[in-house]
Structure formats: C-alpha cells, structure tokens
Coordinates of C-alpha atoms in Angstrom, one line a residue:
M76 CA -3.6 9.6 -21.6
S77 CA -3.5 6.0 -23.0
H78 CA -2.8 3.2 -20.7
Q79 CA 0.4 1.4 -20.1
V80 CA 1.0 -2.4 -19.5
L81 CA 1.9 -2.4 -15.8
G82 CA 4.9 -4.5 -14.7
V83 CA 5.3 -6.5 -17.9
E84 CA 7.9 -5.3 -20.3
E85 CA 9.9 -3.6 -17.6
V86 CA 10.8 -6.6 -15.6
N87 CA 14.3 -8.1 -16.1
T88 CA 13.6 -11.7 -15.3
A89 CA 17.3 -12.8 -15.3
A90 CA 18.1 -10.2 -12.6
E91 CA 14.9 -10.9 -10.6
A92 CA 15.7 -14.6 -10.4
L93 CA 19.3 -13.8 -9.1
R94 CA 17.9 -11.2 -6.7
I95 CA 15.3 -13.7 -5.4
A96 CA 18.0 -16.4 -5.0
E97 CA 20.1 -13.9 -2.9
F98 CA 17.2 -13.3 -0.7
A99 CA 17.0 -17.0 0.2
K100 CA 20.5 -16.7 1.6
F101 CA 19.1 -14.5 4.3
K102 CA 20.2 -16.0 7.6
P103 CA 20.3 -13.5 10.4
A104 CA 21.5 -13.7 14.0
Y105 CA 19.4 -11.9 16.6
Y106 CA 20.6 -10.8 20.0
L107 CA 17.4 -9.7 21.5
E108 CA 17.1 -11.9 24.5
E109 CA 20.9 -11.8 25.6
I110 CA 23.1 -8.8 25.5
N111 CA 25.8 -9.0 22.9
E112 CA 28.1 -5.9 23.7
I113 CA 30.8 -5.0 21.2
Q114 CA 33.6 -2.3 21.3
I115 CA 34.0 0.0 18.2
N116 CA 37.0 2.5 18.3
G117 CA 36.9 2.2 22.1
S118 CA 33.1 2.8 22.6
S119 CA 30.5 0.2 23.7
W120 CA 27.4 -0.7 21.5
R121 CA 24.8 -3.3 21.9
M122 CA 24.4 -5.4 18.8
L123 CA 20.8 -6.3 18.1
A124 CA 21.2 -8.3 14.8
S125 CA 23.6 -9.2 12.1
V126 CA 23.6 -10.9 8.8
D127 CA 26.3 -12.0 6.3
I128 CA 25.9 -10.7 2.8
E129 CA 27.9 -11.7 -0.3
N130 CA 29.3 -9.6 -3.1
S131 CA 27.5 -6.4 -2.0
E132 CA 29.8 -3.4 -2.1
E133 CA 29.9 -0.4 0.3
D134 CA 28.2 1.7 -2.3
H135 CA 25.2 -0.6 -2.3
F136 CA 24.8 -0.2 1.5
L137 CA 25.3 3.6 1.4
A138 CA 22.7 4.0 -1.4
V139 CA 20.2 2.3 0.9
M140 CA 21.2 4.5 3.8
D141 CA 20.7 7.5 1.6
K142 CA 17.2 6.5 0.9
W143 CA 16.5 5.8 4.6
T144 CA 18.0 9.1 5.6
L145 CA 16.0 11.3 3.1
S146 CA 12.8 9.3 3.7
A147 CA 12.6 8.2 7.2
E148 CA 9.0 7.2 6.6
T149 CA 10.4 4.2 4.7
I150 CA 11.3 2.6 7.9
I151 CA 9.3 4.5 10.5
P152 CA 5.7 4.3 9.2
P153 CA 4.2 6.9 11.7
V154 CA 6.4 9.4 10.0
E155 CA 4.7 11.4 7.2
R156 CA 7.8 13.0 5.8
T157 CA 11.2 14.0 6.4
V158 CA 12.8 17.4 6.1
V159 CA 16.6 17.7 5.7
D160 CA 17.7 20.9 7.4
D161 CA 21.5 20.9 7.0
L162 CA 23.7 18.8 4.7
T163 CA 27.5 18.8 4.7
K164 CA 29.7 16.3 2.8
R165 CA 33.1 17.0 4.5
Q166 CA 35.6 14.6 6.0
E167 CA 35.8 16.3 9.4
P168 CA 35.5 15.1 13.0
S169 CA 32.2 15.8 14.7
H170 CA 31.3 15.5 18.4
N171 CA 28.4 13.5 17.1
G172 CA 29.5 10.3 15.8
A173 CA 33.3 10.7 15.9
D174 CA 33.5 7.7 18.1
L175 CA 32.8 5.5 15.1
G176 CA 35.6 6.8 13.2
L177 CA 36.2 9.6 10.6
V178 CA 32.8 11.5 9.8
N179 CA 32.1 11.5 6.1
S180 CA 28.9 13.4 6.3
H181 CA 26.7 14.8 8.9
I182 CA 23.0 15.6 8.2
R183 CA 20.5 17.2 10.5
R184 CA 16.9 16.3 9.7
T185 CA 13.4 16.7 11.1
L186 CA 10.9 14.0 11.3
I187 CA 7.3 15.2 10.8
P188 CA 4.6 12.6 12.1
K189 CA 1.3 11.7 10.5
R190 CA -0.6 12.6 13.8
K191 CA 0.5 16.2 13.9
G192 CA -2.0 17.1 16.6
K193 CA -0.9 14.2 18.9
D194 CA 2.8 13.5 18.1
C195 CA 5.7 15.8 18.3
W196 CA 8.4 16.5 15.6
L197 CA 11.7 15.1 16.1
E198 CA 15.1 16.6 15.1
E199 CA 17.9 14.2 14.4
D200 CA 21.7 14.1 13.6
V201 CA 22.5 11.5 10.9
V202 CA 26.3 10.7 10.9
V203 CA 28.1 8.4 8.5
S204 CA 31.5 7.4 9.7
K205 CA 34.5 5.3 8.3
L206 CA 36.6 3.1 10.5
D207 CA 39.4 0.9 8.7
S208 CA 37.3 -1.0 5.9
S209 CA 34.0 -0.6 7.8
T210 CA 31.1 2.1 7.3
Y211 CA 28.6 2.9 10.0
I212 CA 25.7 5.3 10.1
Q213 CA 24.2 6.7 13.3
F214 CA 20.8 8.2 14.0
I215 CA 20.9 10.5 17.1
P216 CA 17.8 12.1 18.4
R217 CA 18.2 15.7 19.4
V218 CA 16.4 15.7 22.7
T219 CA 17.1 17.2 26.2
N220 CA 15.5 14.3 28.1
S221 CA 14.7 10.8 27.0
S222 CA 11.1 11.4 27.8
D223 CA 11.1 13.9 24.9
I224 CA 11.5 10.9 22.4
P225 CA 8.2 10.3 20.8
F226 CA 6.4 6.8 20.7
Y227 CA 7.1 6.2 17.1
Y228 CA 10.9 6.4 17.5
P229 CA 13.0 3.8 18.8
Q230 CA 13.5 4.1 22.6
V231 CA 17.4 4.5 22.5
A232 CA 20.0 7.2 22.9
T233 CA 21.3 6.3 19.4
Y234 CA 20.8 3.6 16.8
G235 CA 22.7 2.7 13.8
F236 CA 23.7 0.4 11.0
G237 CA 27.0 -1.0 9.9
Y238 CA 28.7 -2.5 6.9
I239 CA 31.7 -4.5 8.1
R240 CA 34.3 -6.1 5.9
T241 CA 34.9 -9.8 6.7
D242 CA 37.5 -10.7 4.2
D243 CA 40.3 -9.1 2.2
N244 CA 38.8 -9.7 -1.2
C245 CA 35.8 -7.7 -0.5
T246 CA 33.5 -10.5 -1.5
A247 CA 31.8 -10.9 1.9
C248 CA 30.8 -8.6 4.6
T249 CA 28.3 -8.3 7.6
L250 CA 25.5 -6.0 8.1
V251 CA 24.9 -5.0 11.7
I252 CA 22.2 -3.1 13.8
L253 CA 23.7 -1.3 16.9
V254 CA 22.1 0.7 19.7
R255 CA 22.9 2.6 22.7
E256 CA 20.0 1.9 25.0
L257 CA 18.5 4.5 27.4
A258 CA 18.5 1.8 30.1
I259 CA 19.4 -1.8 29.9
G260 CA 16.8 -3.6 27.7
S261 CA 14.9 -0.4 26.7
A262 CA 15.5 -1.1 23.0
V263 CA 13.8 -4.5 23.1
A264 CA 11.4 -4.3 26.1
T265 CA 8.3 -5.3 24.1
K266 CA 7.3 -7.9 21.4
K267 CA 6.6 -5.0 19.0
Q268 CA 10.0 -3.5 19.6
R269 CA 11.7 -6.7 19.0
S270 CA 9.7 -7.3 15.8
V271 CA 10.6 -3.9 14.5
W272 CA 14.5 -4.7 14.7
Q273 CA 13.8 -8.1 13.2
D274 CA 12.1 -6.4 10.2
L275 CA 14.8 -3.8 10.0
V276 CA 17.6 -6.3 9.5
K277 CA 15.6 -8.2 6.8
K278 CA 14.8 -4.9 5.0
L279 CA 18.3 -3.8 5.3
Y280 CA 19.6 -7.1 3.7
K281 CA 16.9 -7.1 0.9
W282 CA 17.4 -3.5 -0.1
T283 CA 21.2 -3.9 -0.1
V284 CA 20.9 -7.0 -2.4
T285 CA 18.4 -5.1 -4.6
E286 CA 20.9 -2.2 -5.0
R287 CA 23.5 -4.6 -6.3
F288 CA 21.2 -6.0 -8.9
G289 CA 19.6 -2.7 -9.8
Y290 CA 16.1 -1.6 -8.9
Q291 CA 13.4 -0.7 -11.4
K292 CA 10.2 0.7 -9.7
H293 CA 7.2 -0.9 -11.2
S294 CA 4.6 1.1 -9.6
E295 CA 4.0 5.0 -9.2
H296 CA 1.9 6.2 -6.5
D297 CA 0.5 9.8 -6.2
V298 CA 0.4 10.4 -9.8
I299 CA -3.1 11.8 -10.0
I300 CA -3.5 12.9 -6.4
G301 CA -0.6 14.4 -4.6
Y302 CA 0.8 12.5 -1.4
E303 CA 0.2 15.4 1.0
Q304 CA -3.4 16.0 -0.2
Y305 CA -4.3 12.4 0.0
T306 CA -2.7 11.8 3.5
A307 CA -4.4 14.8 4.9
K308 CA -7.8 13.8 3.8
Y309 CA -7.0 10.1 4.8
H310 CA -6.1 11.2 8.4
Q311 CA -9.1 13.3 8.6
L312 CA -11.6 10.5 7.7
K313 CA -9.7 8.0 9.8
A314 CA -10.0 10.1 12.9
K315 CA -13.7 10.6 12.0
Y316 CA -14.9 7.0 11.3
A317 CA -12.2 4.3 11.9
Q318 CA -12.6 3.5 15.6
R319 CA -16.3 3.5 15.8
W320 CA -16.6 1.1 12.8
V321 CA -13.7 -1.1 13.8
E322 CA -15.3 -1.6 17.2
G323 CA -18.9 -1.9 15.9
W324 CA -18.3 -4.1 12.9
T325 CA -20.9 -6.7 12.5
E326 CA -19.6 -8.8 9.5
Q327 CA -17.5 -11.8 9.7
T328 CA -14.9 -10.1 7.7
D329 CA -11.7 -8.4 9.2
P330 CA -12.8 -4.8 10.2
K331 CA -9.2 -3.6 10.3
K332 CA -8.8 -4.6 6.6
F333 CA -12.1 -3.4 5.2
V334 CA -12.6 -0.3 7.3
Y335 CA -9.2 1.2 6.6
E336 CA -9.1 0.1 2.9
D337 CA -12.4 1.8 2.2
I338 CA -11.4 4.9 4.1
A339 CA -8.3 5.1 2.0
I340 CA -10.3 4.7 -1.3
A341 CA -12.9 7.1 -0.1
S342 CA -10.0 9.7 0.6
W343 CA -8.6 9.2 -2.8
L344 CA -12.1 9.6 -4.5
L345 CA -12.8 12.7 -2.4
C346 CA -9.7 14.4 -3.5
L347 CA -10.3 13.4 -7.1
W348 CA -14.0 14.8 -6.9
E349 CA -12.7 18.0 -5.3
Q350 CA -10.4 18.5 -8.2
D351 CA -13.1 18.0 -10.7
T352 CA -15.6 20.1 -8.8
D353 CA -13.3 23.1 -9.1
A354 CA -13.6 22.7 -12.8
Q355 CA -17.4 22.2 -12.7
D356 CA -18.8 25.4 -10.9
N357 CA -19.2 23.6 -7.7
N358 CA -21.6 20.9 -9.1
Q359 CA -21.0 18.0 -6.8
P360 CA -20.9 14.6 -8.8
T361 CA -23.3 11.8 -8.1
F362 CA -22.1 8.2 -8.0
V363 CA -23.3 4.6 -8.1
D364 CA -21.1 1.8 -6.5
L365 CA -21.5 -1.6 -8.4
G366 CA -21.0 -4.6 -6.3
C367 CA -20.8 -2.5 -3.2
G368 CA -20.5 -5.4 -0.7
N369 CA -20.6 -4.2 2.7
G370 CA -21.5 -0.7 1.5
F371 CA -19.1 1.1 3.8
L372 CA -17.6 3.0 0.9
V373 CA -21.1 4.2 0.0
Y374 CA -21.5 5.2 3.5
L375 CA -18.4 7.2 3.7
L376 CA -19.1 9.1 0.5
T377 CA -22.6 9.8 1.5
S378 CA -21.5 11.0 5.0
E379 CA -19.2 13.3 3.4
G380 CA -21.9 15.0 1.5
Y381 CA -22.2 13.3 -1.9
T382 CA -25.2 11.7 -3.4
G383 CA -25.3 8.3 -4.7
Y384 CA -26.2 4.6 -4.2
G385 CA -24.7 1.1 -3.9
I386 CA -25.9 -2.2 -5.4
D387 CA -25.2 -5.6 -4.5
Q388 CA -26.8 -9.1 -4.9
C389 CA -27.6 -9.4 -1.3
A390 CA -27.9 -7.2 1.6
R391 CA -25.3 -7.5 4.5
K392 CA -25.9 -7.2 8.3
I393 CA -23.9 -4.1 8.5
W394 CA -26.3 -2.1 6.3
T395 CA -28.8 -1.9 9.0
Q396 CA -26.2 0.0 11.1
Y397 CA -25.8 2.9 8.6
D398 CA -27.8 6.1 8.6
C399 CA -31.1 6.0 6.8
Q400 CA -29.8 8.4 3.9
V401 CA -27.3 5.7 3.0
D402 CA -28.9 4.2 -0.2
L403 CA -28.0 0.5 -0.6
R404 CA -30.0 -1.7 -2.9
A405 CA -30.1 -5.5 -2.9
Q406 CA -30.7 -6.7 -6.5
T407 CA -29.1 -9.0 -9.2
L408 CA -27.7 -6.7 -11.8
E409 CA -27.9 -7.4 -15.5
P410 CA -24.9 -5.2 -16.5
F411 CA -25.9 -5.2 -20.4
N412 CA -29.3 -3.7 -19.6
F413 CA -28.3 -1.4 -16.6
V414 CA -28.4 2.2 -17.3
T415 CA -27.6 4.8 -14.7
D416 CA -27.8 8.7 -14.6
A417 CA -24.8 8.7 -12.1
D418 CA -21.8 10.9 -12.9
W419 CA -19.4 8.4 -11.5
V420 CA -19.5 4.7 -12.0
I421 CA -17.5 2.9 -9.3
G422 CA -16.3 -0.9 -9.3
N423 CA -14.3 -1.6 -6.2
H424 CA -13.3 -5.4 -6.4
A425 CA -16.5 -5.7 -8.2
D426 CA -15.5 -9.2 -9.6
E427 CA -17.8 -10.1 -12.6
L428 CA -19.1 -6.6 -12.8
A429 CA -15.6 -5.0 -13.1
P430 CA -15.2 -5.2 -16.8
W431 CA -18.7 -3.7 -17.3
V432 CA -17.9 -0.6 -15.4
P433 CA -16.5 1.4 -18.3
I434 CA -19.3 0.2 -20.6
I435 CA -22.1 1.2 -18.1
A436 CA -20.3 4.6 -17.8
A437 CA -20.2 5.1 -21.5
K438 CA -24.0 4.3 -21.5
S439 CA -24.9 6.6 -18.6
T440 CA -27.4 9.3 -19.3
S441 CA -25.1 11.7 -17.6
P442 CA -23.4 13.6 -20.5
S443 CA -20.0 13.7 -18.5
A444 CA -20.1 10.2 -16.9
K445 CA -16.7 9.0 -15.7
F446 CA -15.7 5.7 -14.0
V447 CA -13.1 4.4 -11.7
V448 CA -12.5 0.6 -11.4
I449 CA -10.2 -1.4 -8.9
P450 CA -10.0 -4.7 -10.5
C451 CA -9.5 -7.9 -8.4
C452 CA -10.3 -11.3 -9.6
P453 CA -10.3 -11.6 -13.3
H454 CA -13.7 -12.0 -14.9
D455 CA -14.8 -11.5 -18.7
L456 CA -18.0 -9.9 -19.8
S457 CA -19.7 -13.3 -19.6
G458 CA -19.2 -13.2 -15.9
K459 CA -16.9 -16.2 -16.0
K460 CA -13.3 -16.3 -14.6
M461 CA -10.7 -15.6 -17.1
P462 CA -7.9 -18.3 -17.5
L463 CA -5.0 -16.0 -17.9
K464 CA -1.5 -17.2 -18.7
A465 CA 1.4 -15.0 -17.8
S466 CA 4.9 -15.4 -19.4
A467 CA 8.2 -14.5 -17.8
G468 CA 8.0 -11.0 -16.4
Q469 CA 4.3 -10.7 -16.4
S470 CA 1.7 -11.0 -13.6
K471 CA -1.9 -12.3 -14.2
Y472 CA -3.1 -9.2 -12.5
H473 CA -1.7 -6.7 -14.7
I474 CA -2.7 -8.7 -17.8
Y475 CA -6.3 -8.3 -16.5
V476 CA -5.7 -4.6 -15.9
K477 CA -4.7 -4.2 -19.6
Y478 CA -7.7 -6.2 -20.5
I479 CA -10.1 -3.6 -18.7
C480 CA -8.0 -0.7 -20.2
D481 CA -8.6 -2.2 -23.7
L482 CA -12.4 -2.3 -22.9
S483 CA -12.4 1.3 -21.8
E484 CA -10.7 2.6 -24.9
Q485 CA -13.2 0.6 -27.0
C486 CA -15.8 2.7 -25.3
G487 CA -14.1 5.9 -26.1
F488 CA -12.3 6.6 -22.8
L489 CA -8.8 7.8 -22.4
T490 CA -7.6 5.7 -19.5
E491 CA -5.4 6.8 -16.6
R492 CA -4.1 4.6 -13.6
E493 CA -2.9 5.0 -10.1
Y494 CA -1.4 2.7 -7.6
L495 CA -3.6 3.2 -4.5
R496 CA -2.1 3.2 -1.0
I497 CA -4.5 0.4 0.3
P498 CA -3.8 -2.8 2.2
S499 CA -4.1 -4.9 -0.9
T500 CA -2.0 -6.2 -3.6
K501 CA -4.8 -5.6 -6.1
N502 CA -4.4 -1.8 -5.7
V503 CA -4.5 -0.5 -9.4
A504 CA -7.3 2.0 -9.9
I505 CA -8.1 2.5 -13.7
L506 CA -9.7 5.9 -14.3
G507 CA -11.7 7.1 -17.2
R508 CA -12.4 10.9 -17.0
A509 CA -11.8 12.0 -20.6
R510 CA -13.3 10.8 -24.0
T511 CA -11.6 10.3 -27.4
L512 CA -13.2 11.8 -30.5
G513 CA -15.5 9.9 -32.6
D514 CA -18.6 7.9 -32.3
H515 CA -18.2 4.7 -30.2
R516 CA -21.9 3.7 -30.0
D517 CA -21.3 0.6 -32.3
S518 CA -18.4 -0.7 -30.3
I519 CA -20.4 -0.2 -27.1
A520 CA -23.3 -2.1 -28.7
K521 CA -21.2 -5.0 -29.8
L522 CA -19.6 -5.3 -26.3
C523 CA -23.0 -5.3 -24.7
E524 CA -24.2 -8.0 -27.2
S525 CA -21.2 -10.2 -26.8
G526 CA -21.5 -10.0 -23.0
E527 CA -25.3 -10.7 -22.9
S528 CA -25.1 -13.8 -25.1
G529 CA -23.2 -15.6 -22.5
F530 CA -23.6 -13.7 -19.3
V531 CA -24.4 -15.8 -16.2
A532 CA -25.1 -14.0 -13.0
R533 CA -23.4 -15.1 -9.9
I534 CA -25.3 -17.2 -7.5
P535 CA -25.7 -15.0 -4.4
D536 CA -23.8 -16.1 -1.3
S537 CA -27.0 -16.4 0.6
V538 CA -28.3 -18.9 -1.8
K539 CA -25.0 -20.9 -1.8
N540 CA -25.1 -21.1 2.0
K541 CA -28.8 -22.4 1.9
L542 CA -27.8 -25.0 -0.7
S543 CA -24.9 -26.0 1.3
M544 CA -27.0 -26.5 4.5
E545 CA -29.5 -28.4 2.7
K546 CA -27.0 -30.8 1.4
A547 CA -25.4 -31.2 4.8
K548 CA -28.9 -32.0 6.1
Q549 CA -29.3 -34.6 3.4
R550 CA -25.9 -36.1 4.3
A551 CA -26.8 -36.4 7.9
H552 CA -30.0 -38.2 7.3
N553 CA -28.5 -40.4 4.6
P554 CA -25.0 -41.5 5.3
A555 CA -24.7 -43.3 1.9
L556 CA -24.6 -39.9 0.2
S557 CA -21.4 -39.1 2.1
A558 CA -19.8 -42.4 0.9
D559 CA -20.5 -41.3 -2.7

C-alpha cells in the first residue's frame, strides 16, 4: 500500500475561505442565567441559545441532524455507539413530538455508553416535526423516572434543536436549542452543563455552515484497527492504569495529556500486534522506542507482556517509579550507527530521530522488522529543523508526513497510515509492515551517509538547563552582562 499525501490535493481553498468567513459571523445569544420561555404550537419550552445564520437551507440543518441522530457519540462523548432500532419516514401525528407540528419522521434509538459496566444504556425517541416554515427535532429519553437518566445525558425531559425562518426570501434563519427541564434550572445547574450547551450551539452553527459549502473528510480513522476493537482495548488499559499514574505523576508535564495519549497509542499498538501475532504462530514481537521521553509507553507495553526497551538522551524522574523490568536507557543515539534486533522500531514524537525510524528498521537484524512513527516537529536526517513552505491547501505537517513516507519507501517499505485517536493534532501514524521487492541496501547506505555527514545530536535538556543556570549566575554577579 503506497502512501498518500494527506490533506493536500483534496482541499478546496476557495470553499474553505468562504466557510471560515461564515464561521466569523457566529454571534450567539445565550439564555443560561435567565429563563427565556417561548410558546411553540401552544407548548412551553425554555430556549437556552439561539444564533442567526445566513443562506443556509433546511436541508443543511436536516443533514446535520441526521448525522447527530445516527451517531449520538458525535455530541455526547461518553457514548460509544448508537443503534437505531426503528425508523419510519411517514408524515403522521405521534404522541411523541406532535406538539411541535406535523411529524415527518420518528426514530427510536439506543445509546450504548463506553463504560458498559458502570453506565446504563438509554433508549430515545427522535422526532422531526414541521410547523409552518420551521423545522424542529426532539430527543426524548424513554425512562419511567427522571432518576433513570444516566449522568452522560442532559438532565432534561426533552431537548431539541430548531431551524426557524426569519424572512420570506429564505436567506436568513435562526438556529435554536430548546429544552423541557425536569425542574427549573436542572438543565443548567452546573458550569459543565452550561458549557455543554454553549459548545452545542457553536457546533450546530459550524456544521450547518459546513453542509452548505460541502464537506470533504480529510482524515480517516480506524483504517487499520477497527473502532470497536481499539476502544475495547483503550477502556481496558484506561481502567487499569490511568488513575494511578495521573495521581502519581512526578514530571512537570500535564499527566492528563501524556498518560491518556500514551494509553491510546499503546492500545492501538497492542491491537496491531495481536493481529500480527495471529499470523506469526504466537511469537510475540519485541520493540525499541526511540526518544521514549517519560518512558510511559514502554512501561505500558512491558506491563502488557511484551519485551522491549526505550532510549532517550536523559533519564526522567518518573523512570524511578516504574517496575524494575521496565528497560529504559539514557544515552545519546547516533542513528546512522545504531543497530537493533527488535521486531518493531517505534518513534512517538521522536523529533530528530523520527526520519531515522524507517532506516533503523530496515537495518535491523530482525528479518521481519517493522516500524511505526508518529511524527511531530519536522527534522531532516541531519537532526536540524526543516524549513517547510506550505502552499494553498497544504499543511506543513502533512508535507513532513510525505517526507517520512518517501524515506520509508527508499528503504523498501510499503507504507500505511492511520489517524490515531489521541489528544494531539500531530496524530498520523506511519506504518511499515511489508517490503517491496528488490535490493535496497545501496539506497539505505546512501541515506545513512548523507545523514551522518551533517548530523548534530541535540543538546540534552539537562545540559541546556545547567548552561542556562550558569548564565543566570554570571548575570547576577556581573550586571554589565545583562545590559549587553
């Protein structure tokens, strides 16, 4: 599978500019502190937010509602998936939702939460209604008592969205969020609840605008590892490791970012290796993590039964907290001379080592060595930062992704790629599992030679900090240096 340039040729820059210009017109009105009660077809509703939108048609609004109906996880993150149980597209009255006009469609769906052992499933009626020139969609939880509504669901009897015409020429309308509360103020009782409604009206506006200009998805998740397989592994590891390490993190970095991100990467790798192991007679692969940083990814993979080690320029405080079998090595690496016998070479945001990952995998003494690299800051083989120039419709990140894909193909790999579900915008995993035919030793040797001739190892952070402290002391003792 050859690589593709991600997010480069596909972007319609003219449409994107218009879409961004429309986003700038987003000026919502919120009714979260005071109660704004309105009457619709004789029924009372509380309006939580409204926003005017231009030149967007009812079909654009309904397209967004279709997506949100079929995939509740889009707007309710604790939901893993949505199952549509009953779908009818008939214009007929219904006891559910008829008070907002003539019912166009009535769907029954089930929300399945991510935490299946803790949170309950929830059945809902989703009703689309027409009243004059306006369209409304209601989400009605099917519960006997309000106490049966799970924590992840809005604390309301009903919530809904509306598309209301505001002129006869159909060029302007208002998008609204409506609720029927369980008790006065129950929908906005906490700061988090209020934030959810604010985010929803913004998302409703942006998605409706995007439908108008046409949307082309630039990233595809779950291409190599299926969504359900990955999420099951992620929730297993999260329950096993997250709380302990978030609470006991000894680094200055944000544990909520690094712990959850590495759990996500480890989950994806473990699923990948389980696939490969099935095809390799149960021989578990070994690994090396280049530029392993805090070492948490190495800890996770080792704790899950895999053998490997991590290398970084300097040790971290957190290393001493890991079990003794976690193999972490502090050393400055010369990538052009480095040889490993590991089955998998990993580069997770490995900076200047990232472009070397496919080369090191190609040189591995393991006959079936593979690699995965998740690039971050762009460096070339010399270790220097690359001055990338992006033209219209391109991103510097994806130009760098293409650069590493080109290197891997020169080493004889067929490259694959996956957009990982991690809390980082630098989330493309480049994968080399299969080789092309032919002898690539000469091209690998030339890459090593070109890199070695100009390679400058990065100064370790510990050395940088020491130099900085020494300079600060000199300035303190000699004020003239500060003036310079």
